[in-house]
Coordinates of N, CA and C in Angstrom, one line a residue:
X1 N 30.4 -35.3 101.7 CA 31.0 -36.3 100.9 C 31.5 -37.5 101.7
X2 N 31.5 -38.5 101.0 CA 31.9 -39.9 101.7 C 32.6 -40.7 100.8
X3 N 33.6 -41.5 101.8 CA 34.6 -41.9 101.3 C 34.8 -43.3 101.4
X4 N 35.2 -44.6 101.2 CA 35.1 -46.1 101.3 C 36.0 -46.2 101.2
X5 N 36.6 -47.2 102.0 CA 37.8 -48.2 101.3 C 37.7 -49.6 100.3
X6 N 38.8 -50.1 99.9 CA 38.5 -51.6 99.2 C 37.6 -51.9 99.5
X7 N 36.8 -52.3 100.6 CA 36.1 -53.3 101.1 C 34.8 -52.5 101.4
X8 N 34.6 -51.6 100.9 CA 33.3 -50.7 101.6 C 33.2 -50.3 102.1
X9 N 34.6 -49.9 103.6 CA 34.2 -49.6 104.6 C 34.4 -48.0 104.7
X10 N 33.3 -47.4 105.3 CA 33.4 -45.9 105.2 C 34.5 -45.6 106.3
X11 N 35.4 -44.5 105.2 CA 36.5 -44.1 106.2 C 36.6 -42.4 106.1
X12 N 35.7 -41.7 105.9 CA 35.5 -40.7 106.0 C 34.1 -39.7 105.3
X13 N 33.6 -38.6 106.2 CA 32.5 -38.4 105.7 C 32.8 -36.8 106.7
X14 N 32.0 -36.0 105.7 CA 32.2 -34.7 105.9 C 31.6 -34.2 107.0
X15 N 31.8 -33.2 107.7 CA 31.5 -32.6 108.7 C 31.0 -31.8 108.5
X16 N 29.2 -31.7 109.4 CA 28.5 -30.1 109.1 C 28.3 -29.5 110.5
X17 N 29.2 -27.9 110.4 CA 28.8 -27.3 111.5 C 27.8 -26.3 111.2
X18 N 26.6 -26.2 111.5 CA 25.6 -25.6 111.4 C 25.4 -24.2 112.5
X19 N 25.7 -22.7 111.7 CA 25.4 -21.6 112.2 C 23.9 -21.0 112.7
X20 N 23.5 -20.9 114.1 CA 22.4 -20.3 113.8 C 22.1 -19.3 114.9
X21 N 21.1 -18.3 114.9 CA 20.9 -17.1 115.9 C 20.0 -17.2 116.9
X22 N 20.1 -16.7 117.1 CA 19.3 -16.4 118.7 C 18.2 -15.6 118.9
X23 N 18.3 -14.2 118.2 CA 17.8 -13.1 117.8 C 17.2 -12.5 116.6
X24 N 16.4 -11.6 116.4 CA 16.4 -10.8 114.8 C 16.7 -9.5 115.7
X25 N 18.3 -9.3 114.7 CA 18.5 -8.1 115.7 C 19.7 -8.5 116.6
X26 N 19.8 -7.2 117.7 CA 21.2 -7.5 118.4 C 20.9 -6.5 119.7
X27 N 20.9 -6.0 120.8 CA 21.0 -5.0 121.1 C 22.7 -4.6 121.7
X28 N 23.3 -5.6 121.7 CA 25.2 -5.2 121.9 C 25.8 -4.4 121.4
X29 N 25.3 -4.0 120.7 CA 26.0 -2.6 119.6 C 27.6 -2.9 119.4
X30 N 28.1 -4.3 119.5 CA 29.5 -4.3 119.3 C 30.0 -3.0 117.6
X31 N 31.0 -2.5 118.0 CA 31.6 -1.4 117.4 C 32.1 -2.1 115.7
X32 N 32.6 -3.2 115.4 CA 32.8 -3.9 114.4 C 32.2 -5.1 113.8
X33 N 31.0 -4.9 114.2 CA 29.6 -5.8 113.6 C 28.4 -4.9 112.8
X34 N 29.0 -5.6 112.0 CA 27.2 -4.8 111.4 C 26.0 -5.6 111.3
X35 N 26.3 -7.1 111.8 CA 24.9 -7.5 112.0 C 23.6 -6.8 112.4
X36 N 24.3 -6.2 113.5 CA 23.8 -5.4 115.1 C 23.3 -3.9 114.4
X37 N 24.2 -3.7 113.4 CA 23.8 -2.1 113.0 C 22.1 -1.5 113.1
X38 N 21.4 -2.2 113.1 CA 19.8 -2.0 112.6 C 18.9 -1.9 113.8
X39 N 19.8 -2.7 115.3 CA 19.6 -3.1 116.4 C 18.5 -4.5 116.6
X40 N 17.2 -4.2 117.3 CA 17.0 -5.7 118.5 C 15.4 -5.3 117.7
X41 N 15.1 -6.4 117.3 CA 13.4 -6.6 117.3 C 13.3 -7.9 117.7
X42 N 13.3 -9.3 118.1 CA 12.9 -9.5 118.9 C 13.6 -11.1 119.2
X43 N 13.3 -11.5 120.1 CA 14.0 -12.7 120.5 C 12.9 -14.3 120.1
X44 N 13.9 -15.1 119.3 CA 13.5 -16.2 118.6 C 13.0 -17.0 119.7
X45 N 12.2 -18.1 119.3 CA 11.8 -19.0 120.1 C 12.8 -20.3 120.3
X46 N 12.6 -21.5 121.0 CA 12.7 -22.3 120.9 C 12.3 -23.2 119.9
X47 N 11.1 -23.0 119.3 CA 11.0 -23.6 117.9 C 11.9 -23.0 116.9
X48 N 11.8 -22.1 117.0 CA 12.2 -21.0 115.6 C 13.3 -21.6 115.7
X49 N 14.4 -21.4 116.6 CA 15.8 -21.9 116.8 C 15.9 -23.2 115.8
X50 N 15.3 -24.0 116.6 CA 15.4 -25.7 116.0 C 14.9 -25.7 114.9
X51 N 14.2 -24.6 114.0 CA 13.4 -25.1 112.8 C 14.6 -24.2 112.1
X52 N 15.3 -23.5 112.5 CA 17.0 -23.3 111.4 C 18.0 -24.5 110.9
X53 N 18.2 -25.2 112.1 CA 18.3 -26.6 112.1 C 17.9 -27.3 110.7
X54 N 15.9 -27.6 111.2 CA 15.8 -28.4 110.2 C 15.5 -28.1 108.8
X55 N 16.2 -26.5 108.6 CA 15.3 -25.7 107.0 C 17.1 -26.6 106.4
X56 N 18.5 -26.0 107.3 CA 19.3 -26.2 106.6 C 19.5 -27.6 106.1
X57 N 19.4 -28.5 106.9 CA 20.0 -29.7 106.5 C 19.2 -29.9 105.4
X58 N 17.6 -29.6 105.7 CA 16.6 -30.1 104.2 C 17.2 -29.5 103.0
X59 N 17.5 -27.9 103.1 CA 17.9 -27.4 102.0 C 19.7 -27.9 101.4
X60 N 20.1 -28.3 102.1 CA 21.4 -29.0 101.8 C 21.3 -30.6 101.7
X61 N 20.4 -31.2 101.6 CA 20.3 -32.6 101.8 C 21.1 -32.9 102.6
X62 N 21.2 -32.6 103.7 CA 22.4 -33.6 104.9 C 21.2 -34.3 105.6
X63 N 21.0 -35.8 105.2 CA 20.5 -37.2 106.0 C 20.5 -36.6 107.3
X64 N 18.9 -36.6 108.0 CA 18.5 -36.6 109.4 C 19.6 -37.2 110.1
X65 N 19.8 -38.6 110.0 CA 21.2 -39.0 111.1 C 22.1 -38.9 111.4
X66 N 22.7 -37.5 110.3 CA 24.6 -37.1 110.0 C 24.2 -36.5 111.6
X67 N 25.2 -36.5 111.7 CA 25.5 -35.7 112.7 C 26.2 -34.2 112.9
X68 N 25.8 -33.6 113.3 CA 26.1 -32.1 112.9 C 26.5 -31.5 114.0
X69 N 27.4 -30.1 114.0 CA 27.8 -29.6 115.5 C 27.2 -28.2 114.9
X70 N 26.5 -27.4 115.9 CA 25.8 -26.1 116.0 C 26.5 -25.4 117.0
X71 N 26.7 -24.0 116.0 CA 27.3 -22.8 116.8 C 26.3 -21.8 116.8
X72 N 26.5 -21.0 117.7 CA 25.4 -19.7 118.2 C 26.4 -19.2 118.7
X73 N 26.4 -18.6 116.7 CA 27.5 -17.6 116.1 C 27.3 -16.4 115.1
X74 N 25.3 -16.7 115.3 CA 24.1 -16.0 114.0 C 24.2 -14.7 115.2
X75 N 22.9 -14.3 114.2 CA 22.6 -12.6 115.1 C 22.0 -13.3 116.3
X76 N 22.4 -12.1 117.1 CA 22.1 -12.0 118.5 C 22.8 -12.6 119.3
X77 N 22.7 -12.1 120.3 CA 23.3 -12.7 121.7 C 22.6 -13.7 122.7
X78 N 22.9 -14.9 122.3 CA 22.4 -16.3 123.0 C 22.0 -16.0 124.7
X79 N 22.9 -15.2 125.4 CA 22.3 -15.6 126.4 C 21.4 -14.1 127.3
X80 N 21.4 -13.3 126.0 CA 20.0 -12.7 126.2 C 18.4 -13.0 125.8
X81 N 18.6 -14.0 125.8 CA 18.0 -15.3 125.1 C 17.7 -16.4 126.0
X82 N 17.9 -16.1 127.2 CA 18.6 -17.3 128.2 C 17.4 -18.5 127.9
X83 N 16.3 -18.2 128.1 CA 15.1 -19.5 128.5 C 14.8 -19.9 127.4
X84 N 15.0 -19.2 126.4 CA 14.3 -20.3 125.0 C 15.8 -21.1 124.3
X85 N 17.0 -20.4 124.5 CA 18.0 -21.1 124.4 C 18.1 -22.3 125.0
X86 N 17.6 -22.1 126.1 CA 18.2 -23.5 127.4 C 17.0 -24.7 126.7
X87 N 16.0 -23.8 126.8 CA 14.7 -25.3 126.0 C 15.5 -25.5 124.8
X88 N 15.8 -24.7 124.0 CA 16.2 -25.3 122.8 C 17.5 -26.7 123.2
X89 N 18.0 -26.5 123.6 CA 19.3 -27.2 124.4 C 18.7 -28.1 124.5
X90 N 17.5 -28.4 125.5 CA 17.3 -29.6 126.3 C 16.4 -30.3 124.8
X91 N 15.4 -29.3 124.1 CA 14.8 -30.3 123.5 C 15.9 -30.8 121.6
X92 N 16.9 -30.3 121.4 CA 17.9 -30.9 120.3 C 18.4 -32.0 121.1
X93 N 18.9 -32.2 122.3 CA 19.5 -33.0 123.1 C 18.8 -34.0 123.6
X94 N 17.7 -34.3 123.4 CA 16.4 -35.0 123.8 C 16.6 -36.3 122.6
X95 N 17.3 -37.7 123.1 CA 16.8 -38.4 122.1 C 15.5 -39.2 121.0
X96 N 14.3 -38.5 121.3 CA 13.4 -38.3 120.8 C 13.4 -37.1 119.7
X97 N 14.4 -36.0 120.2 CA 14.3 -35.0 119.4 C 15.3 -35.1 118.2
X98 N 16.3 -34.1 118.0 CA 16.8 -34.5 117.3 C 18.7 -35.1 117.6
X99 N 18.9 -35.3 119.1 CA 19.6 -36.5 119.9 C 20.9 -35.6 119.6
X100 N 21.3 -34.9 119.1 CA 22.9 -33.9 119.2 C 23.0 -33.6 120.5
X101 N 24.4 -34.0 120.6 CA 25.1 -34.4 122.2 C 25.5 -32.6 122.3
X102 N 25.5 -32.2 123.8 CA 25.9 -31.3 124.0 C 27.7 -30.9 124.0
X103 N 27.7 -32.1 123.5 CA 29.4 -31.6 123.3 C 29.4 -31.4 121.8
X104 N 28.6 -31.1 121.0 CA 28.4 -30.9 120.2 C 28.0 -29.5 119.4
X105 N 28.0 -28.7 120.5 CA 26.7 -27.2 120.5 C 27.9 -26.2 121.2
X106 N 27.9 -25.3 120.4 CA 29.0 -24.0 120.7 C 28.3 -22.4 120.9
X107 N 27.8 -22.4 122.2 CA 27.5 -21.0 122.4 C 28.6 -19.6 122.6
X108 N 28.2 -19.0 121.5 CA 29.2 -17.7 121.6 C 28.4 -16.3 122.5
X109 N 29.2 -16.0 123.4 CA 28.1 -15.0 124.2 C 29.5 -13.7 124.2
X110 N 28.8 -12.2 124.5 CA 30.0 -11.2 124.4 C 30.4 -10.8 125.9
X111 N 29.1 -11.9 126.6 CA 30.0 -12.1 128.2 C 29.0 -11.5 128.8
X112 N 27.9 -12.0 128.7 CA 26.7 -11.3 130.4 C 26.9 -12.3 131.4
X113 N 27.8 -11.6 132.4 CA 27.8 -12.5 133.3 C 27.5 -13.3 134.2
X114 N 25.9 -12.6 135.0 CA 25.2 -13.6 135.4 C 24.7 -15.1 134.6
X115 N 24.6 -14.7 133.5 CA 24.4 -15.9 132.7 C 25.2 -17.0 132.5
X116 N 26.1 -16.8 132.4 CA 27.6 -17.8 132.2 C 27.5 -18.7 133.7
X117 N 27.2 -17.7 135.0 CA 26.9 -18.7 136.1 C 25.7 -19.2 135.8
X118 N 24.8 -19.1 135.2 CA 23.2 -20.1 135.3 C 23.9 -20.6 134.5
X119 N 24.5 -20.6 133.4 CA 24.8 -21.6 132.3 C 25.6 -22.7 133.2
X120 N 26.5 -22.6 133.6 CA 27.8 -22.8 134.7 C 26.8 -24.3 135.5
X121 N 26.0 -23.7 136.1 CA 25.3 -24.5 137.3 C 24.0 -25.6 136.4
X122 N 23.8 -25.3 135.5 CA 23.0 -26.6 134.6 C 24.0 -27.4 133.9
X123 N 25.4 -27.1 133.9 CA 26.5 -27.9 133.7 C 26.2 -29.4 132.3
X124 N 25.9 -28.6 131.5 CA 25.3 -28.7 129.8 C 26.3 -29.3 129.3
X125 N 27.7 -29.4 129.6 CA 29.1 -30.3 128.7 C 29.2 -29.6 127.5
X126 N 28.1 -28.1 126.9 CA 28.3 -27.7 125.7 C 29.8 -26.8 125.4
X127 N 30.0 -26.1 124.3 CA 31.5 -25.6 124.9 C 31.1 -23.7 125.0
X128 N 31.7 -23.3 125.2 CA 31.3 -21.6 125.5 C 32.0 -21.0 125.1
X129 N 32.1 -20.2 124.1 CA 32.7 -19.5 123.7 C 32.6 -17.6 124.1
X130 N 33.5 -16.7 124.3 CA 33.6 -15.3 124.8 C 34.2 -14.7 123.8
X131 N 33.1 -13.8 122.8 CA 33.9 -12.6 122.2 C 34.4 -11.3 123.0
X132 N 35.8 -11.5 123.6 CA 36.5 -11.2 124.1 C 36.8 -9.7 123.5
X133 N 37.9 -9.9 122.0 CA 38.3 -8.7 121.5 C 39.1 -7.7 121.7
X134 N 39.9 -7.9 123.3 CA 40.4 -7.0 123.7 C 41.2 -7.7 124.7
X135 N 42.8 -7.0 124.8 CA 43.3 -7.1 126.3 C 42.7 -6.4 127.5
X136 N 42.7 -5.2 127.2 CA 42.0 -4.5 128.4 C 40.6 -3.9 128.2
X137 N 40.1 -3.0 129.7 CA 39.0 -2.5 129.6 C 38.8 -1.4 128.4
X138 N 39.8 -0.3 127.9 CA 40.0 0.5 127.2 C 39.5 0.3 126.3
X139 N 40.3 -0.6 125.6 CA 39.9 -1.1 124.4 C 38.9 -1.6 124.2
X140 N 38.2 -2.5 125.0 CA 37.0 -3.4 125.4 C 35.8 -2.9 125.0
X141 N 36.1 -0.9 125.8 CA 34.9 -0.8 126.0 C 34.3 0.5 125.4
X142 N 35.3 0.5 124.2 CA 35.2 1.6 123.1 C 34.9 0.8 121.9
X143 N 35.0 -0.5 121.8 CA 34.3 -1.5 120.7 C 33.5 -2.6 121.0
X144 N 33.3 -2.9 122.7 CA 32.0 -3.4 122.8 C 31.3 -3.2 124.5
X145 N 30.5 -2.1 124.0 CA 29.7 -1.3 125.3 C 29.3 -2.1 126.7
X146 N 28.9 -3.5 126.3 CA 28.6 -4.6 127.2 C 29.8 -4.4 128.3
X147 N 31.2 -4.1 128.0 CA 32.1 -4.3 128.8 C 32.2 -3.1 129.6
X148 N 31.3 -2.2 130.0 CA 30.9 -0.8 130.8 C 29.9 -1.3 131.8
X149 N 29.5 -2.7 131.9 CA 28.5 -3.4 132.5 C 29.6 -4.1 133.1
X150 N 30.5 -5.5 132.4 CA 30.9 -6.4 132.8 C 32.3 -6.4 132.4
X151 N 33.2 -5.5 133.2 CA 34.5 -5.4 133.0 C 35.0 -6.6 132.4
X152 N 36.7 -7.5 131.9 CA 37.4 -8.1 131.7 C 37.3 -8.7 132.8
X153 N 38.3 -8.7 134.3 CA 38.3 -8.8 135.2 C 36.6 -9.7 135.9
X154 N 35.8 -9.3 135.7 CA 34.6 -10.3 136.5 C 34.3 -11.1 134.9
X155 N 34.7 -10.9 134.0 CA 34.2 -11.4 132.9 C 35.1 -12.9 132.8
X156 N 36.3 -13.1 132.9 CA 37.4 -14.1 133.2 C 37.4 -14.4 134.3
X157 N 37.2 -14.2 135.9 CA 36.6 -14.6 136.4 C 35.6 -15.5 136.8
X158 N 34.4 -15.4 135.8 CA 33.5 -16.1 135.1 C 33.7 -17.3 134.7
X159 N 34.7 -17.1 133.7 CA 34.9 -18.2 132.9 C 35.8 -19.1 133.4
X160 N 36.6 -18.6 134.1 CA 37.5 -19.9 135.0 C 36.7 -20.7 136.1
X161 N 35.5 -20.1 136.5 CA 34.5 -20.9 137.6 C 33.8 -21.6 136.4
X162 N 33.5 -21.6 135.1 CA 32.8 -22.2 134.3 C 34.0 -23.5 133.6
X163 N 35.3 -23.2 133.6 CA 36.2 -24.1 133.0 C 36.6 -25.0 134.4
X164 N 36.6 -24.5 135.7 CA 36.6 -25.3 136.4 C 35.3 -26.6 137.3
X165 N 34.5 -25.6 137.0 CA 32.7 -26.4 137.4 C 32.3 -27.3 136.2
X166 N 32.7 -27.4 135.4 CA 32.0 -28.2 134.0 C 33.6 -29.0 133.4
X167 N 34.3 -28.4 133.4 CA 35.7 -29.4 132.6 C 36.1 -28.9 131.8
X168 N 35.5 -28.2 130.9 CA 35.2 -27.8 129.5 C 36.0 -26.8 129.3
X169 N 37.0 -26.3 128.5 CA 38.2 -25.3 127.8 C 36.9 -24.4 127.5
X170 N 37.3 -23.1 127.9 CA 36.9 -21.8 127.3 C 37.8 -21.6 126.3
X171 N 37.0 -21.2 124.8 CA 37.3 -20.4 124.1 C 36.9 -19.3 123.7
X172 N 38.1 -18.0 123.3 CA 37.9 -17.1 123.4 C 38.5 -16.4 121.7
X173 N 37.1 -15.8 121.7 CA 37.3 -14.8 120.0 C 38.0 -13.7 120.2
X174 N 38.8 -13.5 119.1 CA 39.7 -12.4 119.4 C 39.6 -11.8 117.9
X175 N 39.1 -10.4 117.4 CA 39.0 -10.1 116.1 C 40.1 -9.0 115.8
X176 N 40.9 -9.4 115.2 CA 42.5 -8.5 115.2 C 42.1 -7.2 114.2
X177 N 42.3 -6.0 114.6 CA 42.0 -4.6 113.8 C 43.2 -3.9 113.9
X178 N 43.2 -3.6 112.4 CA 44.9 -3.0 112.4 C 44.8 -1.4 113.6
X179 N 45.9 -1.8 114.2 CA 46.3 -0.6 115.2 C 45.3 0.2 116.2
X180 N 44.7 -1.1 116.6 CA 43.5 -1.1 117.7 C 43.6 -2.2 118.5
X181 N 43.9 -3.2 118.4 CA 44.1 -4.0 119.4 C 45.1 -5.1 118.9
X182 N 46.1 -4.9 117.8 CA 46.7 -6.2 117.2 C 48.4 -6.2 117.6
X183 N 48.4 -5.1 118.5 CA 49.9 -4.7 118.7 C 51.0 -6.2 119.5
X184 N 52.1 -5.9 119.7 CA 52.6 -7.0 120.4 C 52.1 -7.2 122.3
X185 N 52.2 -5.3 122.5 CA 51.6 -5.4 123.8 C 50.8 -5.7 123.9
X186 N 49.4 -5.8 123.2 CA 48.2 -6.4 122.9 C 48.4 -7.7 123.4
X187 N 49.0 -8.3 122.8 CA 49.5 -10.0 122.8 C 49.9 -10.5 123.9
X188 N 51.1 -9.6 124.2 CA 51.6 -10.0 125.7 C 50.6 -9.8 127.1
X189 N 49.6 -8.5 126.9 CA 48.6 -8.4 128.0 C 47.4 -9.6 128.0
X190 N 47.2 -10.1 126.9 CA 46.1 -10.6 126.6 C 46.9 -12.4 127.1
X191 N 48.4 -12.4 127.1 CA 48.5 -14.0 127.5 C 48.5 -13.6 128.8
X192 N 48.5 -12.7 129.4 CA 48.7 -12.8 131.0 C 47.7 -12.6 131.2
X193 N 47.2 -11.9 131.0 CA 45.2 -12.4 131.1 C 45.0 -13.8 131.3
X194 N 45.0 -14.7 130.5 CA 44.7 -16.2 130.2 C 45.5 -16.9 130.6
X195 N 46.5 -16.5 131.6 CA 47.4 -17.3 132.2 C 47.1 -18.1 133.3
X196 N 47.5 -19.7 132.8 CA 46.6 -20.3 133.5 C 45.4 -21.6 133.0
X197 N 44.4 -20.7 132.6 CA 43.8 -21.2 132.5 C 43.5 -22.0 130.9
X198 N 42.3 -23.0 131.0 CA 42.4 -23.9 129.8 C 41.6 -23.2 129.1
X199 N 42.0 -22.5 128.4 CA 41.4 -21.9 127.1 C 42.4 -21.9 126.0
X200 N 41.2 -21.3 124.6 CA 41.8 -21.5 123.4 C 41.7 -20.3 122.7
X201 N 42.2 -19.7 122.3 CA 41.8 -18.4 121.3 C 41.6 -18.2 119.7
X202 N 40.8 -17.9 119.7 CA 40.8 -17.9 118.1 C 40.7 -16.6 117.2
X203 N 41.8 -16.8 116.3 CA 41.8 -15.1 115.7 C 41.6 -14.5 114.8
X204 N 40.7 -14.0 114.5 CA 40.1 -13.5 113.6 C 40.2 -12.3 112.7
X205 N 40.6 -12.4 111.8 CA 40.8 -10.7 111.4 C 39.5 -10.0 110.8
X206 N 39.5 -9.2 111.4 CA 37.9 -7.9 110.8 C 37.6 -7.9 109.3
X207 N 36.4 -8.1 109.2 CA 36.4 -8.5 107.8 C 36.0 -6.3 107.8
X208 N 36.5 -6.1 106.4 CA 36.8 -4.4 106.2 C 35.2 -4.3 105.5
X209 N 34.7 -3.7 106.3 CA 32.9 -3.3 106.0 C 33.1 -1.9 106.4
X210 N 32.6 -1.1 105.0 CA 32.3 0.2 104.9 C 32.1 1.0 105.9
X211 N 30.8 0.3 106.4 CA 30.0 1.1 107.3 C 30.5 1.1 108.5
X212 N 31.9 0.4 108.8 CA 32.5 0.1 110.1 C 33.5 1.2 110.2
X213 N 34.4 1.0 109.2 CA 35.4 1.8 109.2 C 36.4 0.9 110.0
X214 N 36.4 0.0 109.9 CA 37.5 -1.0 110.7 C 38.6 -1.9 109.5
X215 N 39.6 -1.7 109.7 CA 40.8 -2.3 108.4 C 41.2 -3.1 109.6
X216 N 41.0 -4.3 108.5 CA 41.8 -5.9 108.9 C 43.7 -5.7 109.3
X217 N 43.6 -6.2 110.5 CA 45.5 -6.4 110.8 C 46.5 -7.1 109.5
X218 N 47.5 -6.7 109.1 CA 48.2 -7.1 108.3 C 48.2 -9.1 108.6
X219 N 48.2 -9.7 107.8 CA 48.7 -11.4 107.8 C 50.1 -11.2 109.0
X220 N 51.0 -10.3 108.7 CA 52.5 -10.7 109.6 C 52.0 -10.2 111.2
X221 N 50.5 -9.0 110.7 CA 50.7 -8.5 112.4 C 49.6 -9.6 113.0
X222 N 48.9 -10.5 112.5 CA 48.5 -11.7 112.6 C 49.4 -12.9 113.1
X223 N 50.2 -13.1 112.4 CA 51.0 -14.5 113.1 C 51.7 -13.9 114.2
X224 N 52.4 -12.5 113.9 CA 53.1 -12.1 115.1 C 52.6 -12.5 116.6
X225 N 50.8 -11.9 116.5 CA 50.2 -12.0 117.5 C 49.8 -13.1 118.1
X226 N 49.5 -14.4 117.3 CA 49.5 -15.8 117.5 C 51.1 -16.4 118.1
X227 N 52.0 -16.1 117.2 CA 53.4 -16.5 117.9 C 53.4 -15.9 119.3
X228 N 53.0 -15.1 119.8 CA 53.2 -14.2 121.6 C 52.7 -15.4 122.5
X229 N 51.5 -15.5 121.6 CA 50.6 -16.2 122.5 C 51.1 -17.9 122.9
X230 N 51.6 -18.4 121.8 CA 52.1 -19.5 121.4 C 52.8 -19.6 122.5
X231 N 54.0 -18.7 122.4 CA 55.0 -18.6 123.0 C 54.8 -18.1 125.0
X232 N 54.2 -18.4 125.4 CA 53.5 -18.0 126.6 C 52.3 -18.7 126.9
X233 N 52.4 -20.4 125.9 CA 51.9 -21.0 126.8 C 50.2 -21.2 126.1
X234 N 49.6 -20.0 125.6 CA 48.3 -19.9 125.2 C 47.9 -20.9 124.0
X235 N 46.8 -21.5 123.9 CA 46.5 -22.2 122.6 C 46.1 -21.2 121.7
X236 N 46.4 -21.4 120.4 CA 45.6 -20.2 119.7 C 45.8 -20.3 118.1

């Protein structure tokens, strides 16, 4: 929607962030996803990618010129995906193509960490996002197996060589599950984790899917956990 003033002048116009995947399929087996439930058949192309792009805007009428910000936030994990992702990058980013600035483009990864350094060293200005989910290994790595590969510790590690080589604020997903990771200690371990550094967290409560068996944190054990963080400095 769009908005004018007296005189014509546009003073507002709606924002499209456009979700799209990487994969059909998943092989992460995160513990509170059921995207992933069915597992991995096979990894998208670089066209495929960009023709999600152009199915939504056509089927939404959003004008070729709006400008739009894209997350890789769909199935799969982007940077198991590394080379057709990166083409895809370079050819959306391509003013011939379709010219979206890479501060514009939000990759969410559950943290392979060689990749975050190749991502790191093409120094893309895109923003990076880490479904995190946990203060510690324990927890980490009983709801997402990736973290039996790439502990917390080399994982934040990562990201601080990535928030300091590029500029760019790490943000970090955090999906609150009642009496699994939503506690106060939870909150308090998780700001001293991120102490420091320029990151953002964002909190999510589990959406309650059958087949998960995972119940959403109460709304108060929600702000609680946002006030810790608040209060210690963290954005969130």
């Amino acid at each position: 929607q769009e908005k004018v003033d007296e005189d014509g002048k546009l003073v507002h116009h709606t924002k499209y962030t456009i979700c799209i995947s990487s994969q059909v399929g998943c092989k992460i087996g995160c513990a509170f996803c059921l995207t992933g439930k069915d597992g991995f058949k096979r990894n998208l192309s670089a066209g495929e990618i960009t023709a999600q792009i152009l199915m939504i805007k056509r089927d939404n009428q959003i004008a070729e010129n709006r400008r739009v910000n894209i997350v890789y936030m769909g199935m799969g994990e982007p940077l198991d995906n590394f080379d057709n992702v990166i083409d895809f990058l370079y050819n959306v980013n391509n003013e011939n193509g379709l010219n979206i600035s890479m501060r514009n483009i939000t990759i969410s990864t559950c943290g392979v960490v060689p990749r975050i350094y190749d991502l790191m060293n093409l120094d893309l200005q895109l923003t990076l996002t880490i479904s995190l989910h946990a203060p510690n290994d324990k927890i980490r790595s009983n709801t997402m197996p990736i973290n039996n590969k790439y502990g917390i510790a080399e994982l934040l590690c990562a990201c601080k060589e990535y928030a300091k080589k590029t500029g760019r604020r790490v943000s970090f997903e955090y999906t609150l599950i009642n009496n699994v990771n939503d506690s106060k200690e939870n909150a308090l371990e998780l700001a001293s984790k991120l102490k420091g550094m320029n990151a953002h967290v964002n909190l999510i409560p589990v959406n309650d899917v059958k087949e998960r068996g995972n119940v959403r944190s109460s709304k108060q054990a929600i702000m609680n956990f946002q006030n810790v963080l608040k209060n210690h400095g963290i954005n969130a």
